[in-house]
Amino acid sequence: MKREKITPPGAYPAVRLRRNRVDAWTRRLVAENRLSVDDLIWPVFIQAENGAVAIESMPGVERLGPDRLIDALGPAMDLKIPAVALFPYIDPALKTPDGAEAVNPDNLVCRAIRSVKAAYPDLGIICDAALDPFNSQGHDGILRDGAILNDETVEILCRQSLAQAQAGCDIIAPSDMMDGRVGAIRTELDAQGFQDVRILSYAAKYASAFYGPFRDAIGSSAALAGDKKTYQMDPANVQEALREVALDLAEGADMVMVKPGMPYLDIIRAVKEAFGAPTFAYQVSGEYAMLKAAAAQGWLDNDRVVMESLLAFKRAGADGILTYMAPEAAARITAG
Ligand code: PBG
């Protein structure tokens, strides 16, 4: 994207930039970026038990049981949100150190994929490849003697991805940050006849404190032993993000993601400019919690900060945004 030419100094009073801001229709005409419903991906939390459970640290977000999921996605369908990302809360009794439940073809995620596909064949379904919902320590990989095992984890991620593809998942999103997982998953999917299942790589995923409320939602925070700094990226780094993205694209990623969102707009810009590949931003749980908490106090205007925070991703170069605010943003865009 090219920046507008800077007007030479001294051009005032002939040049007055405020002229183009005089009225709403002019502002609309000259707007450089626009948020569309087509840009939105809605992350949705699911649980095995019927009913819905409110997530305390994410006001307005609920974990949905099988009896509620399809109805809850109705508005997203009506508003034409292109895709949802499903995140499971797994019964603690099913969690193990190797996260084996992740590869069970009849686990909560696979059951949900089948029911959503049956109800809404045209809605895109995205699922993580990562062990954290299934791992008893809340880690994304297999933990042994205090270390996360890379290659053993990649193997189980391939089986998890295959199970999800077989259930009807359209996009596998490896969110684990193991080395080599995109290529391994691509090879496995291709070998099993799933050439068209896409890979959205969490390519530049930082070891961030902004994921706290998400871990509450999927029930992994209480158990989390230590942090994820041996596999997620150091928030200090930019060049490393470009290397991560380069590798994932070379290994066959169709789309890449930067995560978290708002504190990492510089990374989105750098990735988009360097590769030009479909680039997504994840406005994560902690960003949602911040904005909603301030809005609930009356300190911020909810409707305006929601739209402004999402537009910022477009300006930074993102092609799309994973956001818990997708339904309210889509409703507002549609209303005009
Ligand atoms: C799991 C995963 C996380 C998120 C998405 N997938 C958390 C983590 O890495 O601990 C975070 C999303 C959010 O905070 O909204 N690999």
Coordinates of C-alpha atoms and ligand atoms in Angstrom, one line a residue:
M1 CA 0.0 0.0 0.0
K2 CA 1.3 3.4 -0.9
R3 CA 1.1 6.4 1.4
E4 CA -0.4 9.6 0.1
K5 CA 2.1 12.2 -1.0
I6 CA 3.0 14.7 1.6
T7 CA 2.0 18.2 0.6
P8 CA 5.0 20.5 0.4
P9 CA 5.3 22.9 3.3
G10 CA 4.0 26.4 2.8
A11 CA 1.0 25.4 0.8
Y12 CA -1.5 26.9 3.3
P13 CA -3.8 28.8 2.9
A14 CA -4.4 27.3 -0.6
V15 CA -4.3 23.8 0.9
R16 CA -6.6 23.1 3.8
L17 CA -6.9 19.4 4.7
R18 CA -9.9 20.2 6.8
R19 CA -11.9 20.8 3.7
N20 CA -12.2 17.1 3.1
R21 CA -13.6 16.6 6.6
V22 CA -16.3 19.2 6.3
D23 CA -19.3 16.8 6.0
A24 CA -20.1 13.2 6.4
W25 CA -20.4 12.4 2.7
T26 CA -17.0 13.9 1.8
R27 CA -15.4 12.0 4.7
R28 CA -17.1 8.8 3.3
L29 CA -15.7 9.5 -0.2
V30 CA -12.1 10.0 0.9
A31 CA -12.0 7.2 3.5
E32 CA -8.9 5.1 2.8
N33 CA -10.0 2.0 4.7
R34 CA -13.3 0.4 5.4
L35 CA -14.3 -2.5 7.6
S36 CA -16.6 -5.0 6.0
V37 CA -18.5 -8.1 7.4
D38 CA -16.3 -10.1 5.0
D39 CA -13.3 -9.2 7.2
L40 CA -14.7 -10.9 10.3
I41 CA -14.0 -14.3 11.9
W42 CA -15.9 -15.1 15.1
P43 CA -14.2 -17.2 17.8
V44 CA -16.8 -19.2 19.7
F45 CA -16.3 -21.3 22.9
I46 CA -18.0 -24.6 23.1
Q47 CA -18.6 -27.1 25.9
A48 CA -20.0 -30.7 26.0
E49 CA -22.7 -30.0 28.5
N50 CA -26.0 -28.5 27.4
G51 CA -26.7 -24.9 28.4
A52 CA -24.4 -21.9 28.4
V53 CA -21.9 -20.6 30.9
A54 CA -20.9 -17.0 31.1
I55 CA -17.2 -16.2 30.9
E56 CA -16.6 -13.8 33.8
S57 CA -13.5 -12.2 32.4
M58 CA -15.1 -11.7 29.0
P59 CA -18.4 -9.9 29.6
G60 CA -21.0 -10.8 27.1
V61 CA -19.3 -14.0 26.0
E62 CA -20.7 -17.5 26.8
R63 CA -19.4 -21.0 26.4
L64 CA -22.1 -22.8 24.4
G65 CA -23.4 -26.4 24.8
P66 CA -24.6 -28.5 21.9
D67 CA -28.2 -27.5 22.5
R68 CA -27.3 -23.8 22.2
L69 CA -24.6 -23.7 19.5
I70 CA -26.6 -23.9 16.3
D71 CA -29.1 -21.2 17.4
A72 CA -26.3 -19.0 18.7
L73 CA -24.6 -19.1 15.3
G74 CA -27.9 -18.1 13.6
P75 CA -27.3 -14.3 13.7
A76 CA -23.8 -14.8 12.4
M77 CA -25.3 -16.6 9.4
D78 CA -27.9 -13.9 8.9
L79 CA -25.2 -11.2 9.0
K80 CA -23.0 -13.2 6.6
I81 CA -20.0 -13.5 8.8
P82 CA -17.8 -15.8 6.7
A83 CA -16.3 -18.1 9.3
V84 CA -16.3 -19.1 13.0
A85 CA -13.4 -20.5 15.0
L86 CA -14.4 -23.2 17.5
F87 CA -12.6 -23.4 20.9
P88 CA -13.5 -26.2 23.2
Y89 CA -13.7 -26.4 27.0
I90 CA -12.7 -30.0 27.7
D91 CA -13.9 -32.0 30.7
P92 CA -10.9 -32.0 33.1
A93 CA -11.4 -35.8 33.4
L94 CA -10.5 -36.2 29.7
K95 CA -7.2 -34.2 30.0
T96 CA -3.9 -36.0 30.0
P97 CA -0.2 -35.0 29.8
D98 CA -0.1 -36.1 26.1
G99 CA -3.5 -34.5 25.3
A100 CA -4.6 -37.7 23.5
E101 CA -8.3 -36.6 23.5
A102 CA -7.2 -34.1 20.8
V103 CA -7.1 -36.9 18.2
N104 CA -10.3 -38.6 19.2
P105 CA -12.5 -38.4 16.1
D106 CA -15.5 -38.1 18.3
N107 CA -14.2 -35.5 20.7
L108 CA -16.1 -32.3 21.4
V109 CA -14.5 -30.3 18.6
C110 CA -15.2 -33.0 15.9
R111 CA -18.8 -33.4 17.1
A112 CA -19.3 -29.6 16.9
I113 CA -17.8 -29.4 13.5
R114 CA -20.2 -32.1 12.2
S115 CA -23.3 -30.4 13.7
V116 CA -22.4 -26.9 12.5
K117 CA -21.6 -28.2 9.0
A118 CA -24.9 -30.0 8.9
A119 CA -26.8 -26.9 10.0
Y120 CA -24.8 -24.3 8.0
P121 CA -22.9 -25.9 5.1
D122 CA -21.8 -22.4 3.8
L123 CA -20.3 -21.2 7.1
G124 CA -16.5 -21.6 7.2
I125 CA -15.2 -23.6 10.2
I126 CA -11.7 -23.0 11.6
C127 CA -10.2 -25.1 14.4
D128 CA -6.9 -24.8 16.3
A129 CA -4.2 -27.4 16.0
A130 CA -2.8 -27.3 19.5
L131 CA -3.1 -29.4 22.6
D132 CA -3.8 -26.7 25.3
P133 CA -7.5 -27.5 25.7
F134 CA -6.7 -31.2 26.1
N135 CA -3.4 -31.1 28.0
S136 CA -3.6 -31.5 31.7
Q137 CA -1.0 -28.7 32.2
G138 CA -2.6 -26.3 29.8
H139 CA 0.3 -26.4 27.4
D140 CA 0.1 -26.4 23.6
G141 CA 2.5 -29.4 23.3
I142 CA 3.5 -32.5 25.1
L143 CA 5.3 -31.7 28.3
R144 CA 8.0 -34.0 29.6
D145 CA 10.5 -33.3 32.4
G146 CA 9.6 -29.6 32.3
A147 CA 10.2 -29.3 28.5
I148 CA 7.7 -29.1 25.6
L149 CA 8.7 -31.8 23.1
N150 CA 8.7 -30.4 19.5
D151 CA 8.7 -33.4 17.2
E152 CA 6.4 -35.6 19.3
T153 CA 4.0 -32.7 19.5
V154 CA 4.0 -32.2 15.7
E155 CA 3.0 -35.9 15.2
I156 CA 0.0 -35.6 17.4
L157 CA -0.9 -32.2 15.9
C158 CA -1.0 -34.0 12.5
R159 CA -3.4 -36.6 13.8
Q160 CA -5.5 -33.8 15.5
S161 CA -5.7 -31.9 12.2
L162 CA -6.7 -35.0 10.3
A163 CA -9.5 -35.8 12.7
Q164 CA -10.8 -32.3 12.4
A165 CA -10.5 -32.4 8.6
Q166 CA -12.4 -35.7 8.5
A167 CA -15.1 -34.1 10.6
G168 CA -15.5 -31.3 8.0
C169 CA -13.3 -28.6 9.3
D170 CA -12.4 -26.2 6.4
I171 CA -9.4 -24.4 7.9
I172 CA -6.8 -25.9 10.3
A173 CA -5.1 -23.2 12.4
P174 CA -1.9 -24.4 14.1
S175 CA -1.6 -22.2 17.2
D176 CA 1.1 -24.2 18.9
M177 CA 4.2 -22.6 17.6
M178 CA 6.1 -25.9 17.3
D179 CA 8.8 -25.8 14.6
G180 CA 7.9 -27.6 11.3
R181 CA 4.3 -28.2 12.1
V182 CA 2.8 -26.4 9.1
G183 CA 4.7 -28.6 6.6
A184 CA 4.0 -31.8 8.6
I185 CA 0.2 -31.0 8.7
R186 CA 0.1 -30.1 5.0
T187 CA 1.8 -33.4 4.1
E188 CA -0.6 -35.4 6.3
L189 CA -3.7 -33.6 5.0
D190 CA -2.5 -34.1 1.4
A191 CA -1.7 -37.7 1.9
Q192 CA -5.2 -38.3 3.2
G193 CA -7.0 -36.5 0.3
F194 CA -7.6 -33.2 2.0
Q195 CA -5.7 -31.0 -0.4
D196 CA -8.4 -28.3 -0.2
V197 CA -8.4 -28.0 3.6
R198 CA -6.7 -24.7 4.2
I199 CA -4.0 -23.9 6.8
L200 CA -4.2 -20.6 8.7
S201 CA -1.0 -20.5 10.6
Y202 CA -0.7 -18.6 13.9
A203 CA 2.7 -17.7 12.4
A204 CA 3.7 -14.8 14.7
K205 CA 2.2 -15.7 18.0
Y206 CA 3.7 -14.0 21.0
A207 CA 4.0 -15.1 24.6
S208 CA 1.5 -12.6 25.7
A209 CA -0.3 -11.7 28.9
F210 CA -3.3 -10.8 26.9
Y211 CA -4.5 -14.4 26.6
G212 CA -5.6 -14.6 30.2
P213 CA -9.4 -14.5 29.8
F214 CA -9.2 -17.1 26.9
R215 CA -7.5 -19.5 29.2
D216 CA -10.3 -19.0 31.7
A217 CA -12.8 -19.7 29.0
I218 CA -11.3 -23.0 27.9
G219 CA -10.4 -24.0 31.5
S220 CA -6.7 -24.1 31.0
S221 CA -5.5 -21.3 33.2
A222 CA -5.7 -23.0 36.6
A223 CA -3.5 -25.8 35.5
L224 CA -1.0 -23.9 33.4
A225 CA 2.4 -24.8 34.6
G226 CA 4.8 -22.0 34.0
D227 CA 4.6 -19.9 30.9
K228 CA 4.8 -20.5 27.1
K229 CA 8.0 -18.6 26.5
T230 CA 9.9 -21.6 25.1
Y231 CA 7.6 -21.8 22.1
Q232 CA 5.6 -18.6 21.8
M233 CA 7.6 -15.5 20.6
D234 CA 9.3 -12.8 22.7
P235 CA 7.2 -9.6 22.5
A236 CA 10.5 -7.8 21.9
N237 CA 11.0 -9.2 18.4
V238 CA 10.0 -8.1 14.9
Q239 CA 12.6 -9.8 12.6
E240 CA 11.9 -13.1 14.1
A241 CA 8.2 -12.7 13.2
L242 CA 9.2 -12.3 9.6
R243 CA 11.3 -15.5 9.7
E244 CA 8.4 -17.4 11.3
V245 CA 6.0 -16.2 8.6
A246 CA 8.5 -17.0 5.8
L247 CA 8.9 -20.5 7.0
D248 CA 5.1 -21.1 7.4
L249 CA 4.4 -19.8 3.9
A250 CA 7.2 -22.0 2.5
E251 CA 5.8 -25.0 4.4
G252 CA 2.4 -24.4 2.8
A253 CA 0.4 -22.0 5.0
D254 CA -2.4 -20.5 2.9
M255 CA -3.0 -17.6 5.4
V256 CA -1.0 -16.3 8.3
M257 CA -1.9 -14.7 11.5
V258 CA -0.4 -12.2 13.9
K259 CA -1.5 -12.5 17.6
P260 CA -2.3 -10.6 19.7
G261 CA -3.7 -7.7 17.7
M262 CA -3.7 -4.2 18.9
P263 CA -0.4 -4.2 20.7
Y264 CA 1.2 -5.8 17.5
L265 CA -0.1 -3.6 14.7
D266 CA 3.5 -3.0 13.6
I267 CA 3.9 -6.7 13.1
I268 CA 0.8 -6.9 10.9
R269 CA 2.1 -4.1 8.8
A270 CA 5.6 -5.6 8.5
V271 CA 4.2 -9.1 7.6
K272 CA 1.7 -7.7 5.0
E273 CA 4.4 -5.6 3.3
A274 CA 7.0 -8.3 3.3
F275 CA 4.9 -11.2 1.9
G276 CA 1.6 -9.9 0.6
A277 CA -0.1 -13.1 1.8
P278 CA -3.5 -13.2 3.3
T279 CA -2.8 -11.8 6.8
F280 CA -5.1 -12.0 9.7
A281 CA -5.1 -10.3 13.1
Y282 CA -6.4 -11.9 16.3
Q283 CA -8.0 -9.3 18.6
V284 CA -7.5 -11.6 21.6
S285 CA -9.5 -12.1 24.8
G286 CA -7.5 -9.6 26.9
E287 CA -8.1 -6.9 24.3
Y288 CA -11.8 -7.7 24.4
A289 CA -11.8 -7.7 28.2
M290 CA -10.1 -4.3 28.4
L291 CA -12.5 -2.5 26.0
K292 CA -15.6 -4.1 27.5
A293 CA -14.5 -3.4 31.1
A294 CA -13.9 0.2 30.3
A295 CA -17.2 0.5 28.4
A296 CA -19.1 -1.1 31.3
Q297 CA -17.7 1.6 33.6
G298 CA -18.9 4.2 31.1
W299 CA -15.3 5.3 30.6
L300 CA -15.3 4.4 26.9
D301 CA -18.1 4.5 24.3
N302 CA -18.6 0.8 23.5
D303 CA -19.9 1.2 19.9
R304 CA -17.2 3.6 18.8
V305 CA -14.3 1.8 20.4
V306 CA -15.4 -1.5 18.9
M307 CA -15.4 -0.1 15.4
E308 CA -12.3 2.0 15.8
S309 CA -10.3 -0.9 17.2
L310 CA -11.3 -3.1 14.3
L311 CA -10.7 -0.5 11.6
A312 CA -7.1 -0.1 13.1
F313 CA -6.4 -3.7 11.9
K314 CA -7.5 -2.8 8.3
R315 CA -5.3 0.3 8.4
A316 CA -2.4 -1.8 9.5
G317 CA -2.8 -4.1 6.5
A318 CA -4.8 -7.0 7.9
D319 CA -7.1 -8.8 5.5
G320 CA -9.3 -10.1 8.3
I321 CA -9.8 -10.1 12.0
L322 CA -10.6 -12.8 14.5
T323 CA -12.7 -10.9 17.1
Y324 CA -15.2 -11.8 19.8
M325 CA -17.0 -8.6 18.8
A326 CA -17.7 -10.0 15.3
P327 CA -21.5 -10.2 15.7
E328 CA -22.0 -6.7 17.2
A329 CA -19.6 -5.2 14.6
A330 CA -21.3 -7.1 11.7
A331 CA -24.7 -5.9 13.0
R332 CA -23.5 -2.3 13.1
I333 CA -21.9 -2.5 9.6
T334 CA -25.0 -4.0 8.2
A335 CA -27.2 -1.3 9.8
G336 CA -25.0 1.3 8.0
Ligands
PBG1 C1 -4.1 -21.9 22.2 C2 -4.7 -20.6 21.9 C3 -4.7 -19.4 22.7 C4 -5.4 -18.5 22.1 C5 -5.9 -19.0 20.9 N1 -5.4 -20.3 20.8 C6 -4.0 -19.2 24.0 C7 -2.7 -19.5 24.3 O1 -1.8 -19.6 23.4 O2 -2.4 -19.7 25.5 C8 -5.7 -17.1 22.7 C9 -6.9 -16.4 22.2 C10 -7.3 -15.3 23.0 O3 -6.7 -14.9 24.0 O4 -8.4 -14.7 22.7 N2 -3.0 -22.2 21.6

